[in-house]
PDB file of C-alpha atoms in Angstrom:
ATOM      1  CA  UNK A   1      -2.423  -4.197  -7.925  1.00 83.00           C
ATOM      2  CA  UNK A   2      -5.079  -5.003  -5.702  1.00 88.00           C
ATOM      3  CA  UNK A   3      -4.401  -7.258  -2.743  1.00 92.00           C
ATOM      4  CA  UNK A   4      -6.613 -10.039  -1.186  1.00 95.00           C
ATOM      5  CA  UNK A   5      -5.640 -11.469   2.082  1.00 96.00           C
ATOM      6  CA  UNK A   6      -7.556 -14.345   3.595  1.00 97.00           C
ATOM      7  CA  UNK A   7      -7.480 -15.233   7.455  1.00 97.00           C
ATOM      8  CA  UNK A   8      -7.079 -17.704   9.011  1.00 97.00           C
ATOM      9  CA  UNK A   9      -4.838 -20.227   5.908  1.00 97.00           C
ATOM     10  CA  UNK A  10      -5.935 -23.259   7.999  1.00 97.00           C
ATOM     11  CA  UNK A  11      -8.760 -24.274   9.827  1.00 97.00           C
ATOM     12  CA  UNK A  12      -9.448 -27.593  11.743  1.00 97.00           C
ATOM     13  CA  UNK A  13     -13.236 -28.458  12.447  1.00 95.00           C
ATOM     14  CA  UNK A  14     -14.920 -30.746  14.680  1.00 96.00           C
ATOM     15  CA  UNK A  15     -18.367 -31.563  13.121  1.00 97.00           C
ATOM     16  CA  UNK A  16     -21.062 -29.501  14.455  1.00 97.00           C
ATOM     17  CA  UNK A  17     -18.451 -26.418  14.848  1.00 97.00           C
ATOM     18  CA  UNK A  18     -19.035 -22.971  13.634  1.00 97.00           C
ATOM     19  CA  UNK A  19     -16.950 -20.428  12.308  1.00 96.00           C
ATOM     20  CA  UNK A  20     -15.918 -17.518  10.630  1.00 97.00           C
ATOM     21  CA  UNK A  21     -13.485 -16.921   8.189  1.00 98.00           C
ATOM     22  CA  UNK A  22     -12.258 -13.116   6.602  1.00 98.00           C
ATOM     23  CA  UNK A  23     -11.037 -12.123   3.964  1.00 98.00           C
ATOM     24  CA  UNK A  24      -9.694  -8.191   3.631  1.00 97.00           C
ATOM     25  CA  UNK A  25      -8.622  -6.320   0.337  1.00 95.00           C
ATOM     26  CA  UNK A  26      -6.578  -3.337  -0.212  1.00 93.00           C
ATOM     27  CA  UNK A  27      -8.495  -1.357  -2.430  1.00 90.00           C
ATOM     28  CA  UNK A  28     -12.308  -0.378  -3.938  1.00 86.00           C
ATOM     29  CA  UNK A  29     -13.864  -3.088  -6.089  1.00 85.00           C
ATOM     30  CA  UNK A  30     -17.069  -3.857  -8.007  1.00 81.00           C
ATOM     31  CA  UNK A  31     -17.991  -7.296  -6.337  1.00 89.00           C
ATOM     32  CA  UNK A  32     -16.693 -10.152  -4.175  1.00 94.00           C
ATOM     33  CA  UNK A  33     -17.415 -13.674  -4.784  1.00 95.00           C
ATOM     34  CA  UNK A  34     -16.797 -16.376  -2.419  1.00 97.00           C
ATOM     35  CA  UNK A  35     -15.937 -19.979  -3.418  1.00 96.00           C
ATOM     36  CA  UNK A  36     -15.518 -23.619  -2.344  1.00 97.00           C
ATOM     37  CA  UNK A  37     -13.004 -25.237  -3.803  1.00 95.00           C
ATOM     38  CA  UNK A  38     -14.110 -29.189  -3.177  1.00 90.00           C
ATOM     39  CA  UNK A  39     -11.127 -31.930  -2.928  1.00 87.00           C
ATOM     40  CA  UNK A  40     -11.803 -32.514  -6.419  1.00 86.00           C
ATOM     41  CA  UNK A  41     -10.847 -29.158  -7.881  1.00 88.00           C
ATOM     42  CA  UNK A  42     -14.074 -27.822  -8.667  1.00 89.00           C
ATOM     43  CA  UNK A  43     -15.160 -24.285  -7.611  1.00 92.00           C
ATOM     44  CA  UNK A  44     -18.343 -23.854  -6.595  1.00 92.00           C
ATOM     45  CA  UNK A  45     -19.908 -20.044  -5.747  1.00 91.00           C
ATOM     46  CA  UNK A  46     -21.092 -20.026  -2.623  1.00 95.00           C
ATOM     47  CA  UNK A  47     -22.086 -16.072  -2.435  1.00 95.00           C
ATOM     48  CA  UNK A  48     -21.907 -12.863  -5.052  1.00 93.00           C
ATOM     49  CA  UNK A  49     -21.654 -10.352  -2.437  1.00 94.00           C
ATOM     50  CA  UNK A  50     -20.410  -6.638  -3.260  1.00 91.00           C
ATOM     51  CA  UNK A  51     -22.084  -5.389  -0.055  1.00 93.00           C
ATOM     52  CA  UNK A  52     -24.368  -6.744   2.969  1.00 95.00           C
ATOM     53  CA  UNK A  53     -25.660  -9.525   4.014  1.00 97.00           C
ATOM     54  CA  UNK A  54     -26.879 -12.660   2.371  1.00 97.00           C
ATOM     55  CA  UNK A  55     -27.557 -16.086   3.517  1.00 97.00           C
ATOM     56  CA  UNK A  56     -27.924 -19.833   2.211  1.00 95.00           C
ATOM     57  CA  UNK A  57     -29.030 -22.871   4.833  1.00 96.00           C
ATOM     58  CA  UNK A  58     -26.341 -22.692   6.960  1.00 97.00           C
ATOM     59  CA  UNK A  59     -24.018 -20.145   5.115  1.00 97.00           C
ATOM     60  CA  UNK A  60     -24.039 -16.617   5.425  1.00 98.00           C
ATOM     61  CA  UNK A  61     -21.795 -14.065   4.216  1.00 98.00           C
ATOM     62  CA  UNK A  62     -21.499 -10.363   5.083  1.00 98.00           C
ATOM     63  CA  UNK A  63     -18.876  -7.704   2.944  1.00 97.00           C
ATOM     64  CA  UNK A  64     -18.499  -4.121   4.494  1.00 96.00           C
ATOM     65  CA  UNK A  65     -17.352  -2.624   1.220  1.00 92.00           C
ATOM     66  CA  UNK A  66     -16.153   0.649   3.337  1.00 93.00           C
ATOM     67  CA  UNK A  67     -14.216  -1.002   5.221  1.00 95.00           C
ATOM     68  CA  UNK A  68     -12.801  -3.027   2.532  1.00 96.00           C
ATOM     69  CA  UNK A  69     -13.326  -6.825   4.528  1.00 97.00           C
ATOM     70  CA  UNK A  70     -15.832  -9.560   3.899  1.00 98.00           C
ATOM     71  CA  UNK A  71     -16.830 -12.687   6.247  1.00 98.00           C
ATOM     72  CA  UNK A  72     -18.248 -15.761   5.513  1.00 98.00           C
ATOM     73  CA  UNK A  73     -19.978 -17.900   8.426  1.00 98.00           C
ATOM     74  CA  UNK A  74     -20.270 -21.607   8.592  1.00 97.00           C
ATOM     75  CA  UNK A  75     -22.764 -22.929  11.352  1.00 97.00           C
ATOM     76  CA  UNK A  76     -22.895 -26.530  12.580  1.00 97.00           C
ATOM     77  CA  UNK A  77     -19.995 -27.773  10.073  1.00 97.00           C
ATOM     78  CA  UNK A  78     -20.397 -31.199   8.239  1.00 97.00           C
ATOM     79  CA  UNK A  79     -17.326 -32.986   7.050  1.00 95.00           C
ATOM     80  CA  UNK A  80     -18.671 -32.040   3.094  1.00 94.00           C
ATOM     81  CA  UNK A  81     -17.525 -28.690   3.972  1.00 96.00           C
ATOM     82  CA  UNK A  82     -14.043 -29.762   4.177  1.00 95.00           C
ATOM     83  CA  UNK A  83     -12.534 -28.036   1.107  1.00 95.00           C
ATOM     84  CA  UNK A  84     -10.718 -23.988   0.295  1.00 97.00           C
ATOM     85  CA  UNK A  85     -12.844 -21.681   0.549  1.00 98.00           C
ATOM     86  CA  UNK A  86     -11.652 -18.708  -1.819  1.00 97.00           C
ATOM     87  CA  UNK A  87     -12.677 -14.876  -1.618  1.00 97.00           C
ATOM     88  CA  UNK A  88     -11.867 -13.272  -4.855  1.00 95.00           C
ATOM     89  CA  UNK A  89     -12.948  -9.454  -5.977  1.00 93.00           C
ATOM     90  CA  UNK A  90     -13.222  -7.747  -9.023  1.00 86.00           C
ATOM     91  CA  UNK A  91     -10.752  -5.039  -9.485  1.00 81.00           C
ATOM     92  CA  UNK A  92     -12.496  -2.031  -9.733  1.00 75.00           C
ATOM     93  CA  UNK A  93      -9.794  -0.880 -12.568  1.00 76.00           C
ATOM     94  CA  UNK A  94      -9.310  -4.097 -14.543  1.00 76.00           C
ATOM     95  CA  UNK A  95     -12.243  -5.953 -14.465  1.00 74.00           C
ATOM     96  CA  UNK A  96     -10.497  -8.949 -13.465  1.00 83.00           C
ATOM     97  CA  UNK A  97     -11.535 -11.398 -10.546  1.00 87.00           C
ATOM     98  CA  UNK A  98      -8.381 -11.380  -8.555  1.00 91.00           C
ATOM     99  CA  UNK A  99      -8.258 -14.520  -5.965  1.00 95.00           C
ATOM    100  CA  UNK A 100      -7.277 -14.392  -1.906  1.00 96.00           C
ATOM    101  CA  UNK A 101      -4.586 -16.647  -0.471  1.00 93.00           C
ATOM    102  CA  UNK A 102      -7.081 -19.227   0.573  1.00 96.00           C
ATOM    103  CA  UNK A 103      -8.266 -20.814   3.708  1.00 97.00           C
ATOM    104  CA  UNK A 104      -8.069 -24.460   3.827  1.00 97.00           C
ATOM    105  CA  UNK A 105     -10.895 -26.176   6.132  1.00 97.00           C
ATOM    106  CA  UNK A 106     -10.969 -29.692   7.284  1.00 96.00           C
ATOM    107  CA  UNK A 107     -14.235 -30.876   9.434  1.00 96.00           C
ATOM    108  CA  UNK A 108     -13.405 -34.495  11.255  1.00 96.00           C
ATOM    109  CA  UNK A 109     -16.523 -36.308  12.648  1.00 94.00           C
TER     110      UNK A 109
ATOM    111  CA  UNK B   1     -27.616 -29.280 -16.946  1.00 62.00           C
ATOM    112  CA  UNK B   2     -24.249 -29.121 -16.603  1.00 64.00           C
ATOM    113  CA  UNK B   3     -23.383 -25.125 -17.585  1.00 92.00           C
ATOM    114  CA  UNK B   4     -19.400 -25.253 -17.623  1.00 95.00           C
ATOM    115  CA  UNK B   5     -18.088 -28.142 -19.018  1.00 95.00           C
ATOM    116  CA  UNK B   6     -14.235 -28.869 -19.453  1.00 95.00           C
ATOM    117  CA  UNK B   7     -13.150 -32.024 -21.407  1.00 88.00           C
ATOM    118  CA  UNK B   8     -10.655 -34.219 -20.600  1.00 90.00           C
ATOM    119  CA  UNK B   9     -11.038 -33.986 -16.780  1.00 92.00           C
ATOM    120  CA  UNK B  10      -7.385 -35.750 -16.672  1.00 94.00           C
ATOM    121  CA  UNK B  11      -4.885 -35.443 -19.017  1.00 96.00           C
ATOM    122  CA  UNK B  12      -1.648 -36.415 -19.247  1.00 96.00           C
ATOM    123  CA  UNK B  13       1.110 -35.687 -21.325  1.00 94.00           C
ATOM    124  CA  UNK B  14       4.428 -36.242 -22.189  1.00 95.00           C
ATOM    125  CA  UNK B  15       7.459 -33.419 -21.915  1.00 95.00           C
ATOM    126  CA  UNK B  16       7.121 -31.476 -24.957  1.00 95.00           C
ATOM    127  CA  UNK B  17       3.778 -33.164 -26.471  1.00 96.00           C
ATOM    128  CA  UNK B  18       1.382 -30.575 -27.391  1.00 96.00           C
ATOM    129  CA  UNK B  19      -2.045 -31.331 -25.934  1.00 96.00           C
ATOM    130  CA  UNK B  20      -4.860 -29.404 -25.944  1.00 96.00           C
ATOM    131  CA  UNK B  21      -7.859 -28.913 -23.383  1.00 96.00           C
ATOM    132  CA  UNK B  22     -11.426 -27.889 -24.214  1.00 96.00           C
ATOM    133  CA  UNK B  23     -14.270 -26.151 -22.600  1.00 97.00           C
ATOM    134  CA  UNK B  24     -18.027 -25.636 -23.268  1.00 97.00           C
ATOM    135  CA  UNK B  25     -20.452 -23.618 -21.841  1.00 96.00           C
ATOM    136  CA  UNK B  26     -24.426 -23.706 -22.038  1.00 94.00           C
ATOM    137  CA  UNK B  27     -25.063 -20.389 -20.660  1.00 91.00           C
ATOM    138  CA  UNK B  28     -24.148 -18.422 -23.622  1.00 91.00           C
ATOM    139  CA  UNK B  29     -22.021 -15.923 -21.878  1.00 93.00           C
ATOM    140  CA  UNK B  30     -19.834 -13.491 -23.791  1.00 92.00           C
ATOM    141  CA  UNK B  31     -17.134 -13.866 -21.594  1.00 92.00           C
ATOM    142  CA  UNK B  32     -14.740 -17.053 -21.576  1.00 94.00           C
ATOM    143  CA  UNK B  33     -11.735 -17.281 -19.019  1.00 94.00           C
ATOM    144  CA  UNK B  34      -8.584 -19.711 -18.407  1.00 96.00           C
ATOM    145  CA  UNK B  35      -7.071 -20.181 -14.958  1.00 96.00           C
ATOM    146  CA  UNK B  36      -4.347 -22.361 -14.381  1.00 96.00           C
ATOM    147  CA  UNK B  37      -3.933 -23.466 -10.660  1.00 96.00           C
ATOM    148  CA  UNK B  38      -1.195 -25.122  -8.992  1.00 94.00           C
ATOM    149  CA  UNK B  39      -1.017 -26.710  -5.763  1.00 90.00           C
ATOM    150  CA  UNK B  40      -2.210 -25.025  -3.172  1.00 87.00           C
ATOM    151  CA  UNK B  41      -1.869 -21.723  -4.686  1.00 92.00           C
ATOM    152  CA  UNK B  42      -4.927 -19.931  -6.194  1.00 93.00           C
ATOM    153  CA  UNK B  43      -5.918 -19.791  -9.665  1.00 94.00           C
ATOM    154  CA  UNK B  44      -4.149 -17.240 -11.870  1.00 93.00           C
ATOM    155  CA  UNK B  45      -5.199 -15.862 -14.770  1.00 93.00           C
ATOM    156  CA  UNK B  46      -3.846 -16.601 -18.223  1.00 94.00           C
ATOM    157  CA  UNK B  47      -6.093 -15.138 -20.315  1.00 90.00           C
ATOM    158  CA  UNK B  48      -9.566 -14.312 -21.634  1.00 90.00           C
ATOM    159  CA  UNK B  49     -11.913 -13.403 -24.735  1.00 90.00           C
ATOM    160  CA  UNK B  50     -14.682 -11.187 -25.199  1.00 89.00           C
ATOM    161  CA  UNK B  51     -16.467 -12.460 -27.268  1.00 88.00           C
ATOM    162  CA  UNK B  52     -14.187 -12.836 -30.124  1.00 87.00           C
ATOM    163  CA  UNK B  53     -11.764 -10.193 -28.556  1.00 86.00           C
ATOM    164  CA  UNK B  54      -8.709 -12.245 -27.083  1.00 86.00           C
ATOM    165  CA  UNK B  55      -7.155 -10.440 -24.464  1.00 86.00           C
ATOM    166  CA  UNK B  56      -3.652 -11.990 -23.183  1.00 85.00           C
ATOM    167  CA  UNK B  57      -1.953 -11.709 -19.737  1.00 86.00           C
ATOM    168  CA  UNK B  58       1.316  -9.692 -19.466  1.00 82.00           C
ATOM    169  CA  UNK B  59       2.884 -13.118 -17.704  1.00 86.00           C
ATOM    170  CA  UNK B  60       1.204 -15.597 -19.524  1.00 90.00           C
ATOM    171  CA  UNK B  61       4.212 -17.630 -21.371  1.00 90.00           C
ATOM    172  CA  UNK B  62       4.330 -17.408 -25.191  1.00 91.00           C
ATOM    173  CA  UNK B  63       4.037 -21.575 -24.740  1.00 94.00           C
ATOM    174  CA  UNK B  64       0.292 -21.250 -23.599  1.00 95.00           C
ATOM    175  CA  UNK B  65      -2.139 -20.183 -26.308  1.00 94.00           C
ATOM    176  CA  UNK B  66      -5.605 -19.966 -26.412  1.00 94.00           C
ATOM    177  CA  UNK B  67      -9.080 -20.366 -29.739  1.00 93.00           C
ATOM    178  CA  UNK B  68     -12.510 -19.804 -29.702  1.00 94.00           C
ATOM    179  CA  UNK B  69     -14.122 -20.835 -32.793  1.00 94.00           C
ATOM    180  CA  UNK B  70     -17.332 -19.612 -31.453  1.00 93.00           C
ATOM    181  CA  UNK B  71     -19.360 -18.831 -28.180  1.00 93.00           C
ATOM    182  CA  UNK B  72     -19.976 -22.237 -26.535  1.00 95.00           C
ATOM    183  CA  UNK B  73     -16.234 -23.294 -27.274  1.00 95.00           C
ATOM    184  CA  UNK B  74     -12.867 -22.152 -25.994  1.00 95.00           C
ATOM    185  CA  UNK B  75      -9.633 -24.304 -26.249  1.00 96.00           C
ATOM    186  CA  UNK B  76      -6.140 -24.066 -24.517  1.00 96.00           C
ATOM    187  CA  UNK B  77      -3.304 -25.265 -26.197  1.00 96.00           C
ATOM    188  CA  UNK B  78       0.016 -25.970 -24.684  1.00 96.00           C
ATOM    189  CA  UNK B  79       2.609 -25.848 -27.345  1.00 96.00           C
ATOM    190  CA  UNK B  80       5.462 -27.816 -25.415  1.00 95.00           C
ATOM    191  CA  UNK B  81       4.354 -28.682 -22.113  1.00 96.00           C
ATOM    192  CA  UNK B  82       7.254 -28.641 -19.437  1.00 95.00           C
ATOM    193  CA  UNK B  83       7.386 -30.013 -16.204  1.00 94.00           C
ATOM    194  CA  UNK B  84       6.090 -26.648 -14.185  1.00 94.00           C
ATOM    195  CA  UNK B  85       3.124 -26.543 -16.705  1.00 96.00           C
ATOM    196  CA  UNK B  86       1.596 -29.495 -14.551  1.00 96.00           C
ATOM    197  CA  UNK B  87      -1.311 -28.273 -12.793  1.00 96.00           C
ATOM    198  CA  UNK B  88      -5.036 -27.897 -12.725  1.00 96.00           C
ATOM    199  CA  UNK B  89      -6.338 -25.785 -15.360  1.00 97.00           C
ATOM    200  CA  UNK B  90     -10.064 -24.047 -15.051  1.00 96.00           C
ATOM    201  CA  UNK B  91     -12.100 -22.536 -17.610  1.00 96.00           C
ATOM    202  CA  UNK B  92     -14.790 -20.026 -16.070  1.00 95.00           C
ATOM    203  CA  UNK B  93     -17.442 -17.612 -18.071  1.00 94.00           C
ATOM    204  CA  UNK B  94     -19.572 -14.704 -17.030  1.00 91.00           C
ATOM    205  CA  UNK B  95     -21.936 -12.331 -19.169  1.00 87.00           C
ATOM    206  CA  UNK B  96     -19.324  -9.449 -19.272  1.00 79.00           C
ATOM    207  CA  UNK B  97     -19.047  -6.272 -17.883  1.00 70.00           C
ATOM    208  CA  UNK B  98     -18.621  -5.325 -14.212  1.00 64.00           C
ATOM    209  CA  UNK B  99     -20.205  -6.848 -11.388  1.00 63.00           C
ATOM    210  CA  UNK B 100     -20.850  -9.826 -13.352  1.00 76.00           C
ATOM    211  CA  UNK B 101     -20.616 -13.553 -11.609  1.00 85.00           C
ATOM    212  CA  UNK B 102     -17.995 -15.740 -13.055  1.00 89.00           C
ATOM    213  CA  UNK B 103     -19.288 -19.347 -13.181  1.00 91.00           C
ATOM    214  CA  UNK B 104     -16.474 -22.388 -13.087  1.00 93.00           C
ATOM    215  CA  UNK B 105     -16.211 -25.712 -14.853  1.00 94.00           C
ATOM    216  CA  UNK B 106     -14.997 -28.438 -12.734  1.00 93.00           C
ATOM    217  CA  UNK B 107     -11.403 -28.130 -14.167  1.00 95.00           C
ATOM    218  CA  UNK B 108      -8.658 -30.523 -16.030  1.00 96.00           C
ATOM    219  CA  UNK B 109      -5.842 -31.513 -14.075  1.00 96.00           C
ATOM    220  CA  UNK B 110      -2.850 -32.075 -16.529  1.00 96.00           C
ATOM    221  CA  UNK B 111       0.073 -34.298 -15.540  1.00 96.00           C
ATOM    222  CA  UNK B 112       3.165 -33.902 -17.884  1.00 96.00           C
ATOM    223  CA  UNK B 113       5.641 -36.970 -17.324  1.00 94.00           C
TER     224      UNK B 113
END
């Protein structure tokens, strides 16, 4: 089955830090979603992104679907981002959303 | 206007007690979906329905076993709940088909003592 790796697993933030996290995955697939996972379990979707570029306030996320990677940018980090943030894409045979390892992010003030 | 809504948002249980977990959903999506997550793993997939069409994971345990009486509703059941069954469990719709956006309710975290 498909395979979804996600770089780096953990990330430690001063507030007002950017950065970029990546997430690759071994084989075609219909779309990529990415998610924040909050310290209360809930995932939220930041970005349905099968290909480009979008952007929300101070997320963006870009997926090269040829190259099979997608990476989401966080500018000027607040300590509400704190959370896993989750790639997951949908297995161009199944149908299924198939989740990346995670990358766990915490922002200190 | 809450869209995915799971019910209890803790639960606990004893070894063995069946218990049951709901979710709604006011989007009226055909598509309804159970995760279970453990810690600091990512969710897996137990199983989902098409509309009324149940379709079951190949390593979903007999143990687990999911209803949906009708769109808005979709219940797991856990027959005998063991010790490794404690974890968070998410319920998640879309519309169906490909490149559809699967939307996720905030979860029940299940604690079996």
């Amino acid at each position: 089955g498909i395979q979804v790796e996600q770089s780096p697993p953990d990330l430690i933030l001063q507030e007002g830090a950017n950065s970029t996290l990546r997430c690759n995955f071994s084989d075609s697939v219909n779309n990529l979603q990415w998610f924040h996972q909050n310290p209360w379990g809930q995932l939220i979707n930041l970005f349905y992104i099968p290909s480009g570029t979008k952007q929300n306030g101070r997320l963006s996320a870009t997926t090269v679907a040829t190259e099979r990677y997608s990476l989401l940018y966080i500018s000027s980090s607040q300590t509400t981002d704190s959370g896993v943030y989750f790639c997951a894409v949908e297995d161009y045979n199944t149908d299924k959303l198939i989740f990346g390892t995670g990358t766990r992010l915490q922002v200190f003030p | 206007d809450a869209m995915v809504i799971q019910n209890p948002r803790y639960q606990v249980t004893q070894f063995g007690k069946p218990v049951t977990l709901s979710c709604s959903q006011t989007l009226n999506h055909n598509v309804m979906y159970w995760y279970q997550q453990k810690s600091s793993q990512a969710p897996k997939l137990l199983f989902h329905y098409y509309d009324k069409d149940f379709n079951n994971e190949a390593d979903t345990p007999d143990n687990f076993q999911s209803r949906r009486p009708n769109t808005s509703f979709c219940f797991l059941d856990i027959r005998s709940p063991g010790l490794g069954d404690a974890a968070m469990y998410l319920c998640a719709t879309s519309r169906g088909g490909t490149e559809e956006t699967q939307y996720f309710g905030p979860g029940t975290r299940l604690l079996v003592l």
